[in-house]
Amino acid sequence: MKILTLTTTLALAGSAAATTYPLTLTDDLNRRVTVKAEPRRIVSLLPSTSETLCALNLCERLVGVDQYSDYPAQVKNVAKMGDLYTPNIEAIVAAKPDLVLVSKYGKVSETLTQAGITVFALNPETYDEVFSKLLTLGRVVNREAAAKALVTTMARDIAKTEVLTRAAVNKPTAYFEIDPTPYSIGPKSFMGVLLTKAGARNIIPESMGDFPKVDPEFIVKANPQLMLGVDRKTAAARPGWSGLNAVKSGRVIALPVELSSSLSRPGPRLPAALRSLARLIHPELFR
């Protein structure tokens, strides 16, 4: 699927109209998938997709979600059907969905397709893909106009925070931990772009990829001024980390659960997540 810049995405969104079915599109597994009619019974196996469907006012069409889908509140009442790697195939089939939404990871798509169920993979990983694939989802479920409105609102709210962070005098070098292995975020991932927009300088180079496993020694050598996603006690206990600038200055911040959730999901809460992240990095801009 072609990756569009946000400007191009917004321009294309201007032509939003009612979807005509049957609709055939190439999904993120590079498969040509035909959606025969407007989906009325949907299973979402990604939390971000569940959130997006609800933001498009389609919560009531969800007949199943993955075990991690917990936002908004309505989703908590929807039947849980495992996840991408350990799906409850019997429960999914029994729900009689006319559309199952997955990512390109896991092996659930092949099994469900063989069962005669329409499966569409959407897997936004870069910043621009968050918007372009939201529009694709809107088209698949016949909510193009709502998707366009959501994308426009998200872009506007993100720009408001950027106006503030551009005024930051000092933008600290930062390490963002998403898993204690440790895994981090590359600058081209959607989370990496948000980190930059929040007024920090990512120590992870683009060459490492979007969500790389990082050699702890690399972090020692980079000596970041700010560390996010890990607490100070944990960081200080790791070999060589007690002398890092961030640890010595106390700029090691374990993210609140809600922020960690919203920031890690490429969906409609990203503008709010960005603002909260920017507030942690530059509290002086939000007084």
XYZ file of C-alpha atoms in Angstrom:
287
model
C 0.000 0.000 0.000
C 1.439 3.367 -0.993
C 2.595 5.585 1.849
C 1.260 9.117 1.535
C 2.517 12.292 3.142
C 0.070 13.834 5.570
C -0.489 16.800 3.238
C -1.345 14.493 0.340
C -3.520 12.357 2.597
C -5.558 15.356 3.696
C -5.907 16.525 0.095
C -7.180 13.134 -1.029
C -9.536 13.023 1.928
C -11.340 16.003 0.485
C -12.990 13.762 -2.089
C -14.599 11.519 0.519
C -17.869 9.967 -0.591
C -20.026 6.941 0.175
C -18.227 3.671 -0.450
C -19.406 1.567 -3.366
C -19.463 -2.187 -2.795
C -18.143 -4.677 -3.636
C -14.876 -2.922 -2.769
C -11.513 -4.465 -3.612
C -8.336 -3.100 -2.007
C -4.801 -4.301 -1.339
C -4.239 -4.744 2.387
C -1.006 -4.678 4.403
C -0.408 -8.359 3.745
C -0.275 -7.402 0.070
C -3.454 -9.360 -0.630
C -6.293 -8.228 -2.867
C -9.286 -8.318 -0.547
C -12.884 -7.834 -1.643
C -15.391 -6.495 0.877
C -18.738 -7.556 -0.575
C -21.014 -5.169 1.327
C -20.920 -2.591 4.093
C -19.655 -4.450 7.187
C -22.259 -4.771 9.925
C -20.555 -7.311 12.191
C -16.893 -6.514 12.788
C -14.155 -8.199 14.802
C -11.107 -6.066 15.567
C -7.923 -7.771 16.727
C -5.981 -4.546 17.318
C -6.674 -2.043 20.134
C -5.923 0.921 17.872
C -8.383 -0.332 15.263
C -11.049 -0.836 17.916
C -10.538 2.754 19.093
C -10.678 4.085 15.563
C -13.907 2.267 14.757
C -15.480 3.742 17.868
C -14.223 7.198 16.898
C -16.042 6.641 13.585
C -19.220 5.885 15.584
C -19.142 2.172 14.805
C -18.676 0.765 18.308
C -22.067 -0.919 18.088
C -20.896 -2.969 15.098
C -18.085 -4.609 17.055
C -19.014 -8.203 17.855
C -15.528 -9.124 19.032
C -12.215 -7.491 19.973
C -8.767 -8.610 21.095
C -8.010 -8.998 24.791
C -6.074 -5.702 24.911
C -8.853 -3.488 23.549
C -9.983 -1.418 26.534
C -10.794 2.039 25.170
C -13.292 3.621 24.962
C -15.401 2.227 27.806
C -17.932 0.597 25.450
C -15.234 -1.744 24.137
C -14.834 -3.356 27.548
C -18.267 -4.925 27.130
C -17.495 -6.480 23.741
C -16.616 -10.193 23.644
C -12.862 -10.798 23.914
C -11.448 -13.146 21.301
C -7.770 -13.592 22.134
C -5.184 -11.653 20.152
C -3.260 -11.786 16.884
C -0.948 -14.530 18.096
C -3.393 -16.561 20.163
C -6.790 -15.878 18.592
C -9.894 -17.727 19.661
C -10.766 -18.942 16.177
C -13.898 -20.770 17.278
C -15.268 -17.658 18.992
C -14.477 -15.475 15.991
C -16.189 -17.836 13.547
C -19.171 -18.262 15.892
C -19.651 -14.474 15.979
C -20.367 -14.605 12.217
C -18.440 -11.443 11.351
C -18.566 -10.050 7.845
C -15.186 -8.383 8.462
C -12.207 -9.170 10.691
C -9.533 -6.489 11.008
C -5.976 -7.616 11.777
C -2.394 -6.391 11.375
C 0.280 -7.912 9.157
C 1.633 -9.806 12.157
C 0.310 -13.103 13.422
C -1.147 -15.923 11.323
C -4.840 -15.521 11.956
C -5.698 -14.154 8.498
C -5.017 -17.375 6.597
C -7.090 -19.533 8.931
C -10.060 -17.168 8.917
C -9.923 -16.636 5.166
C -10.068 -20.411 4.682
C -13.182 -20.353 6.877
C -14.804 -17.991 4.378
C -14.446 -14.832 6.478
C -13.310 -11.527 4.965
C -10.063 -10.479 6.648
C -8.383 -7.116 6.060
C -4.936 -6.246 7.436
C -4.161 -2.664 8.420
C -0.869 -1.978 10.147
C 0.134 1.688 10.532
C 3.731 1.977 11.717
C 4.950 5.320 10.396
C 3.410 8.658 11.322
C 1.884 9.304 7.894
C 0.433 5.792 7.821
C -1.610 6.556 10.930
C -3.608 9.000 8.833
C -3.579 7.320 5.421
C -4.671 3.982 6.853
C -7.323 5.577 9.012
C -8.793 6.897 5.761
C -8.506 3.436 4.226
C -10.388 1.965 7.176
C -13.032 4.656 6.768
C -13.470 3.606 3.162
C -13.707 -0.093 4.024
C -16.488 0.500 6.569
C -18.295 3.236 4.584
C -17.288 6.076 6.884
C -15.062 8.093 4.567
C -16.514 11.475 5.549
C -16.170 10.709 9.250
C -12.611 9.469 8.699
C -11.728 12.645 6.830
C -13.139 14.765 9.665
C -11.221 12.741 12.253
C -7.932 13.006 10.346
C -8.392 16.758 9.941
C -9.130 17.215 13.651
C -6.160 15.076 14.680
C -3.783 17.015 12.415
C -5.078 20.324 13.725
C -4.709 19.329 17.376
C -1.197 17.980 16.786
C -0.234 21.264 15.113
C -1.407 23.198 18.189
C 1.064 21.309 20.371
C 3.838 21.758 17.813
C 3.383 25.516 17.993
C 4.208 25.326 21.696
C 7.172 22.959 21.453
C 8.823 24.963 18.667
C 9.322 27.653 21.299
C 11.369 25.335 23.532
C 14.825 26.771 24.158
C 16.431 23.425 24.937
C 15.368 20.160 23.334
C 16.885 17.294 25.338
C 18.388 14.190 23.793
C 16.042 11.379 24.716
C 15.803 7.609 25.014
C 12.286 6.177 24.917
C 11.879 2.627 26.216
C 8.872 0.559 25.140
C 10.123 -2.738 26.575
C 12.823 -3.495 29.180
C 14.611 -5.909 26.813
C 15.302 -3.011 25.877
C 13.306 -2.007 22.816
C 13.021 1.602 21.749
C 11.500 3.731 18.976
C 13.135 4.910 15.768
C 12.665 8.492 14.515
C 10.482 7.436 11.559
C 8.017 5.368 13.603
C 4.793 7.120 14.566
C 5.974 7.215 18.182
C 9.366 8.552 17.141
C 7.798 11.375 15.174
C 5.637 12.261 18.162
C 8.710 12.295 20.410
C 10.318 14.843 18.094
C 7.122 16.883 17.888
C 7.018 16.877 21.696
C 10.318 18.744 21.727
C 12.972 16.054 22.224
C 15.851 14.697 20.125
C 15.742 10.930 19.736
C 19.097 9.179 20.316
C 18.016 6.236 18.128
C 19.163 6.669 14.506
C 16.890 5.925 11.575
C 19.224 3.111 10.500
C 18.150 1.015 13.506
C 14.576 0.775 12.266
C 11.203 1.781 13.667
C 11.067 -0.315 16.851
C 14.585 -1.666 17.408
C 16.051 -3.821 20.125
C 18.906 -1.698 21.455
C 22.287 -2.692 22.893
C 22.369 -1.167 26.398
C 25.963 -0.106 25.703
C 24.693 2.069 22.860
C 22.519 3.935 25.347
C 25.484 4.391 27.667
C 27.517 5.892 24.847
C 24.649 8.129 23.716
C 24.241 9.380 27.310
C 20.732 10.854 26.913
C 19.584 13.867 28.888
C 16.090 12.428 29.233
C 14.763 8.885 29.588
C 11.112 7.967 29.123
C 9.224 4.733 29.743
C 11.421 3.523 32.586
C 11.706 4.598 36.228
C 14.868 6.045 37.739
C 15.498 3.172 40.167
C 15.332 0.599 37.371
C 17.545 2.652 35.084
C 20.152 3.295 37.785
C 20.401 -0.433 38.540
C 21.463 -1.336 34.994
C 25.200 -1.732 34.295
C 26.742 1.620 33.421
C 23.480 3.548 33.538
C 23.833 5.161 36.962
C 26.248 7.699 35.507
C 24.005 8.759 32.624
C 23.025 12.417 32.469
C 19.322 11.607 32.700
C 19.768 9.419 35.782
C 22.030 11.874 37.582
C 19.705 14.808 36.912
C 16.571 12.835 37.753
C 15.078 13.224 34.281
C 13.931 9.605 34.093
C 10.175 9.411 33.687
C 7.982 6.329 33.889
C 4.913 7.143 31.817
C 1.440 7.076 33.380
C -0.514 3.987 32.287
C -3.050 5.956 30.256
C -0.357 7.913 28.415
C 1.641 4.768 27.723
C -1.481 3.178 26.255
C -2.578 6.106 24.098
C 0.932 6.889 22.870
C 1.611 3.306 21.776
C -1.583 2.934 19.749
C -1.652 4.486 16.270
C -5.166 5.812 16.610
C -7.383 8.797 17.427
C -5.879 9.523 20.863
C -2.446 10.455 19.471
C -3.055 14.234 19.613
C -3.909 14.042 23.320
C -0.963 11.705 23.895
C 1.378 14.149 22.178
C 0.199 17.014 24.347
C 0.693 14.975 27.526
C 4.151 13.872 26.379
C 5.127 17.431 25.533
C 3.965 18.522 28.977
C 6.266 15.941 30.591
C 9.253 17.026 28.496
C 8.615 20.784 28.620
C 6.437 21.604 31.648
C 7.597 25.212 31.383
C 5.582 25.619 28.169
C 2.297 24.615 29.832
C 2.216 26.873 32.872
